[in-house]
Each structure stands twice: as C-alpha cells, then as structure tokens.
mmCIF file of C-alpha atoms in Angstrom:
data_model
loop_
_atom_site.group_PDB
_atom_site.id
_atom_site.type_symbol
_atom_site.label_atom_id
_atom_site.label_comp_id
_atom_site.label_asym_id
_atom_site.label_seq_id
_atom_site.Cartn_x
_atom_site.Cartn_y
_atom_site.Cartn_z
ATOM 1 C CA MET A 123 -0.297 0.144 -0.159
ATOM 2 C CA ILE A 124 2.992 2.570 1.070
ATOM 3 C CA THR A 125 4.518 1.465 -2.285
ATOM 4 C CA MET A 126 1.338 2.345 -4.126
ATOM 5 C CA PHE A 127 0.926 5.556 -2.288
ATOM 6 C CA ALA A 128 4.408 6.439 -3.069
ATOM 7 C CA ALA A 129 3.998 5.972 -7.016
ATOM 8 C CA LEU A 130 1.135 7.806 -7.049
ATOM 9 C CA LEU A 131 2.776 10.787 -5.108
ATOM 10 C CA VAL A 132 5.792 10.748 -7.940
ATOM 11 C CA PHE A 133 3.155 10.613 -10.930
ATOM 12 C CA CYS A 134 1.331 13.324 -9.513
ATOM 13 C CA GLY A 135 4.674 15.056 -9.327
ATOM 14 C CA VAL A 136 5.656 14.571 -12.755
ATOM 15 C CA GLN A 137 2.210 15.251 -14.167
ATOM 16 C CA ALA A 138 2.660 18.834 -12.048
ATOM 17 C CA GLN A 139 6.296 19.492 -13.558
ATOM 18 C CA ASN A 140 4.849 18.372 -17.076
ATOM 19 C CA ALA A 141 1.763 20.870 -17.047
ATOM 20 C CA SER A 142 4.384 23.514 -15.740
ATOM 21 C CA LYS A 143 6.494 23.123 -18.547
ATOM 22 C CA ALA A 144 3.720 23.388 -21.111
ATOM 23 C CA LYS A 145 2.284 26.793 -19.290
ATOM 24 C CA GLN A 146 6.227 28.044 -19.720
ATOM 25 C CA ILE A 147 6.491 27.206 -23.703
ATOM 26 C CA LEU A 148 2.982 28.656 -24.114
ATOM 27 C CA ASP A 149 3.818 31.848 -21.964
ATOM 28 C CA LYS A 150 6.920 32.289 -23.941
ATOM 29 C CA VAL A 151 5.130 31.561 -27.457
ATOM 30 C CA ALA A 152 2.235 34.207 -26.334
ATOM 31 C CA ALA A 153 4.877 36.755 -25.061
ATOM 32 C CA ASN A 154 6.923 36.330 -28.412
ATOM 33 C CA LEU A 155 3.761 37.167 -30.244
ATOM 34 C CA ASP A 156 2.516 39.714 -28.132
ATOM 35 C CA ASN A 157 5.797 41.999 -27.940
ATOM 36 C CA GLN A 158 5.877 42.283 -31.761
ATOM 37 C CA GLY A 159 3.026 44.850 -32.382
ATOM 38 C CA GLY A 160 1.599 42.085 -35.160
ATOM 39 C CA ALA A 161 2.514 39.292 -37.365
ATOM 40 C CA LYS A 162 1.637 37.875 -40.706
ATOM 41 C CA ALA A 163 1.548 34.094 -41.525
ATOM 42 C CA ASP A 164 0.255 31.673 -43.887
ATOM 43 C CA PHE A 165 -1.737 29.067 -43.058
ATOM 44 C CA THR A 166 -3.581 25.817 -44.579
ATOM 45 C CA LEU A 167 -6.575 24.294 -42.664
ATOM 46 C CA SER A 168 -8.058 20.762 -43.345
ATOM 47 C CA SER A 169 -11.148 19.843 -41.501
ATOM 48 C CA GLU A 170 -13.940 17.277 -41.948
ATOM 49 C CA GLY A 171 -16.579 19.805 -42.281
ATOM 50 C CA ILE A 172 -14.728 22.541 -44.136
ATOM 51 C CA GLY A 173 -12.276 20.572 -46.425
ATOM 52 C CA SER A 174 -9.090 22.085 -47.296
ATOM 53 C CA LEU A 175 -8.417 25.665 -47.470
ATOM 54 C CA SER A 176 -5.258 27.839 -47.703
ATOM 55 C CA GLY A 177 -4.961 31.607 -47.106
ATOM 56 C CA SER A 178 -2.965 34.535 -44.959
ATOM 57 C CA ILE A 179 -3.583 35.763 -41.543
ATOM 58 C CA PHE A 180 -2.813 38.892 -39.869
ATOM 59 C CA ILE A 181 -2.648 38.967 -36.229
ATOM 60 C CA LYS A 182 -2.306 41.426 -33.198
ATOM 61 C CA GLY A 183 -3.428 40.460 -29.666
ATOM 62 C CA LYS A 184 -6.794 38.869 -29.828
ATOM 63 C CA LYS A 185 -7.249 40.743 -33.285
ATOM 64 C CA PHE A 186 -6.860 38.820 -36.651
ATOM 65 C CA HIS A 187 -7.517 39.403 -40.352
ATOM 66 C CA ALA A 188 -7.696 36.252 -42.497
ATOM 67 C CA THR A 189 -7.989 35.855 -46.077
ATOM 68 C CA THR A 190 -8.743 32.961 -48.327
ATOM 69 C CA PRO A 191 -9.675 32.673 -51.956
ATOM 70 C CA LYS A 192 -13.593 31.545 -50.712
ATOM 71 C CA ALA A 193 -13.869 34.137 -48.062
ATOM 72 C CA SER A 194 -11.844 37.319 -45.940
ATOM 73 C CA ILE A 195 -12.469 37.534 -42.014
ATOM 74 C CA TRP A 196 -12.056 40.461 -39.622
ATOM 75 C CA PHE A 197 -12.234 40.316 -36.244
ATOM 76 C CA ASP A 198 -11.669 43.273 -33.850
ATOM 77 C CA GLY A 199 -11.509 41.239 -30.569
ATOM 78 C CA LYS A 200 -15.309 41.433 -30.291
ATOM 79 C CA THR A 201 -17.110 41.440 -33.187
ATOM 80 C CA GLN A 202 -16.406 39.016 -36.702
ATOM 81 C CA TRP A 203 -17.199 40.091 -39.944
ATOM 82 C CA THR A 204 -17.117 37.408 -43.065
ATOM 83 C CA TYR A 205 -17.213 38.162 -46.294
ATOM 84 C CA MET A 206 -17.990 35.719 -48.851
ATOM 85 C CA THR A 207 -16.573 35.909 -52.450
ATOM 86 C CA SER A 208 -19.134 33.905 -54.435
ATOM 87 C CA SER A 209 -22.304 35.866 -52.737
ATOM 88 C CA GLU A 210 -21.030 38.996 -51.940
ATOM 89 C CA GLU A 211 -22.349 39.021 -48.565
ATOM 90 C CA VAL A 212 -21.273 40.020 -45.139
ATOM 91 C CA ASN A 213 -21.962 38.120 -41.872
ATOM 92 C CA VAL A 214 -21.816 40.068 -38.826
ATOM 93 C CA SER A 215 -21.242 37.955 -35.610
ATOM 94 C CA THR A 216 -20.032 37.533 -32.423
ATOM 95 C CA PRO A 217 -18.158 34.236 -32.548
ATOM 96 C CA ASN A 218 -17.424 31.991 -29.850
ATOM 97 C CA GLU A 219 -13.944 30.698 -28.926
ATOM 98 C CA SER A 220 -14.390 27.598 -31.343
ATOM 99 C CA GLN A 221 -15.537 29.667 -34.199
ATOM 100 C CA GLN A 222 -12.435 31.996 -33.759
ATOM 101 C CA ALA A 223 -10.178 29.163 -33.435
ATOM 102 C CA GLN A 224 -11.467 27.627 -36.692
ATOM 103 C CA MET A 225 -9.998 30.796 -38.955
ATOM 104 C CA ASN A 226 -7.401 31.813 -36.077
ATOM 105 C CA PRO A 227 -4.756 29.507 -35.357
ATOM 106 C CA TYR A 228 -3.437 31.697 -32.541
ATOM 107 C CA LYS A 229 -6.373 31.562 -30.628
ATOM 108 C CA PHE A 230 -4.574 29.349 -28.171
ATOM 109 C CA ILE A 231 -2.962 32.153 -26.707
ATOM 110 C CA THR A 232 -5.536 33.331 -24.363
ATOM 111 C CA LEU A 233 -7.324 29.830 -24.116
ATOM 112 C CA TYR A 234 -4.645 27.895 -22.356
ATOM 113 C CA LYS A 235 -4.330 30.205 -19.433
ATOM 114 C CA ASN A 236 -8.043 29.229 -18.197
ATOM 115 C CA GLY A 237 -9.893 25.577 -17.705
ATOM 116 C CA TYR A 238 -7.490 23.582 -19.873
ATOM 117 C CA ARG A 239 -5.219 20.715 -18.379
ATOM 118 C CA LEU A 240 -1.908 21.068 -19.958
ATOM 119 C CA GLY A 241 0.757 18.337 -21.133
ATOM 120 C CA VAL A 242 3.935 18.480 -23.072
ATOM 121 C CA LYS A 243 6.009 16.178 -25.282
ATOM 122 C CA ASP A 244 9.390 16.865 -26.354
ATOM 123 C CA GLN A 245 9.902 16.257 -29.729
ATOM 124 C CA SER A 246 13.221 16.566 -32.257
ATOM 125 C CA ASN A 247 12.209 19.980 -33.726
ATOM 126 C CA GLY A 248 10.583 21.671 -30.518
ATOM 127 C CA TRP A 249 7.302 20.589 -28.444
ATOM 128 C CA GLU A 250 3.801 18.874 -28.659
ATOM 129 C CA VAL A 251 1.640 20.870 -26.108
ATOM 130 C CA HIS A 252 -1.617 19.155 -25.401
ATOM 131 C CA LEU A 253 -4.830 21.211 -24.155
ATOM 132 C CA THR A 254 -7.493 19.372 -22.389
ATOM 133 C CA ALA A 255 -10.779 21.194 -21.347
ATOM 134 C CA LEU A 256 -11.679 20.677 -17.499
ATOM 135 C CA ASN A 257 -15.182 21.340 -18.466
ATOM 136 C CA ARG A 258 -17.103 19.448 -20.902
ATOM 137 C CA GLY A 259 -19.115 22.381 -22.056
ATOM 138 C CA ARG A 260 -16.348 24.064 -23.657
ATOM 139 C CA SER A 261 -16.624 24.172 -27.286
ATOM 140 C CA ILE A 262 -12.979 23.110 -27.857
ATOM 141 C CA GLN A 263 -12.628 20.087 -25.724
ATOM 142 C CA GLU A 264 -9.309 19.175 -26.831
ATOM 143 C CA MET A 265 -5.993 20.942 -28.760
ATOM 144 C CA TYR A 266 -2.556 20.069 -29.908
ATOM 145 C CA VAL A 267 -0.479 23.089 -30.285
ATOM 146 C CA TYR A 268 3.031 22.355 -32.075
ATOM 147 C CA VAL A 269 5.721 24.505 -31.228
ATOM 148 C CA SER A 270 9.364 25.331 -32.645
ATOM 149 C CA LYS A 271 12.447 25.790 -30.558
ATOM 150 C CA SER A 272 12.256 29.490 -31.541
ATOM 151 C CA TYR A 273 8.772 29.411 -29.725
ATOM 152 C CA LEU A 274 6.643 30.119 -32.688
ATOM 153 C CA PRO A 275 3.396 27.792 -33.445
ATOM 154 C CA THR A 276 3.975 25.411 -36.594
ATOM 155 C CA LYS A 277 0.727 23.671 -36.471
ATOM 156 C CA VAL A 278 -2.650 23.460 -34.212
ATOM 157 C CA ARG A 279 -5.013 20.475 -34.070
ATOM 158 C CA ILE A 280 -8.639 21.236 -32.785
ATOM 159 C CA LEU A 281 -11.274 19.004 -31.426
ATOM 160 C CA GLU A 282 -14.749 20.249 -31.765
ATOM 161 C CA ASP A 283 -17.951 18.257 -32.152
ATOM 162 C CA ARG A 284 -15.967 15.084 -32.262
ATOM 163 C CA LYS A 285 -14.316 16.199 -35.412
ATOM 164 C CA TRP A 286 -10.547 17.260 -35.645
ATOM 165 C CA SER A 287 -9.361 20.333 -37.675
ATOM 166 C CA ASP A 288 -5.804 20.692 -38.844
ATOM 167 C CA ILE A 289 -4.413 24.327 -39.063
ATOM 168 C CA THR A 290 -0.521 24.228 -40.426
ATOM 169 C CA ILE A 291 0.967 27.679 -40.197
ATOM 170 C CA SER A 292 4.072 28.824 -42.080
ATOM 171 C CA GLY A 293 5.936 32.053 -43.499
ATOM 172 C CA TYR A 294 5.503 34.058 -40.141
ATOM 173 C CA LYS A 295 6.577 37.093 -39.987
ATOM 174 C CA SER A 296 6.436 40.144 -37.358
ATOM 175 C CA THR A 297 5.156 43.186 -38.787
ATOM 176 C CA PRO A 298 3.494 46.385 -37.077
ATOM 177 C CA LEU A 299 -0.032 46.481 -37.934
ATOM 178 C CA GLU A 300 -2.750 49.144 -37.582
ATOM 179 C CA ASP A 301 -6.060 48.362 -35.836
ATOM 180 C CA HIS A 302 -8.198 49.323 -38.766
ATOM 181 C CA ILE A 303 -6.748 46.272 -40.509
ATOM 182 C CA PHE A 304 -9.026 44.164 -38.029
ATOM 183 C CA THR A 305 -12.643 45.721 -39.072
ATOM 184 C CA PHE A 306 -14.495 45.185 -42.318
ATOM 185 C CA ASN A 307 -14.541 48.574 -44.338
ATOM 186 C CA GLN A 308 -18.033 48.868 -46.277
ATOM 187 C CA LYS A 309 -16.334 51.391 -48.738
ATOM 188 C CA ASP A 310 -13.920 48.774 -50.149
ATOM 189 C CA PHE A 311 -16.769 46.241 -50.975
ATOM 190 C CA PRO A 312 -19.539 48.636 -52.173
ATOM 191 C CA ASN A 313 -21.769 45.998 -53.814
ATOM 192 C CA ALA A 314 -21.680 43.779 -50.376
ATOM 193 C CA GLU A 315 -25.177 43.061 -48.466
ATOM 194 C CA VAL A 316 -24.387 43.025 -45.074
ATOM 195 C CA ILE A 317 -26.451 40.612 -42.910
ATOM 196 C CA ASP A 318 -26.072 41.349 -39.058
ATOM 197 C CA LEU A 319 -26.612 37.766 -37.025
ATOM 198 C CA ARG A 320 -25.795 38.951 -33.648
#
C-alpha cells in the first residue's frame, strides 16, 4: 500500500512538472507574439466539415484578419465580419471560442490560461503541447499546439464536435499592424450585402 501511495505521489509530481513546462512554453509563445505589435503568416486549414483551405492571416493580440480565395474574415476582438466572395455577403457575428479558433490558429494564446489541463511532449524540432478542457461544456474540448524551438507555433489541431481540424502555419513574419486592418470597411466592398447575425 505504501509503495502504491509513493508511486502515486511521484506520478502526480511528474504531471505537475509537465503541466508547468507546457505553460512555460505557451507563455513564451504568447510573449513572443504579443511583443511584436503584429504579425503575418500563411496557413492551411484541413477539416472534415470545411475541407481544405489555404490563406494568409494577420494577427495582433486577440484581433485577426484572414483571407482565403473563398472568404475574408475580420475580427476586432469582439465582432467578426465574414465576407463570402461568391455571394458578396458579409455576415456580422459575435463568434464563440471554437469559431474563432477555426480561422485563427493563434486563438490558443488566450485559451490555455483558463480551464485547460496542460501536458507536453518533447520533439526533435520543438514541443507538442496538449490542452484538454476541464469543463465538458467548452466548445473546444481538446487541442494540440506544435511549437518550434524558436517558440513559434507550426501547427494546431482542434477537436470540436468529435471532429479534428488541422491548421498548419508557415511564413511567420512580425510586422507592425494598424487596428483598422481588423475591421470590415464597407467602402472597400460597395456591392456587399451586410447581414447582422448578432
């Protein structure tokens, strides 16, 4: 019995160290991204529900602007505008964390700090950080973030409604960005029909 109890204490200690290391890695990634006043990257999204999609993304804190051949999305930290190229419609919404993460691979920067159990595995080119929701009601139940040794994310895997989405990130470049980049401007799309879904 004492041996079993000792083994349990060792296991719990290892788990706590692992979670602490995972948090330190994500803290460094978040600081790395936040300190640069904005960044641009290319991404490829592969999902059962959406299929495969490539595009580019601009990020600054919680804000992002993503463009693909099919759509453009602006998010100013609260409101999201989604412009569909084929229909020239703009849907205005207030997205949940899962909807944000589907188009913003950097959403994990705020997610990991609250309500997730963290774990990490060393890899030859960096780390695989695993996030598991503590509350079954969270829209994102599970997430993997692959981080390079320079503390930049290279891939994000998201589990939502029992379906996995993979977002591969490349061509990361820090660049100062103005806030207006993250808001839809009707003047740039004079023929667009705006549909408010809030």
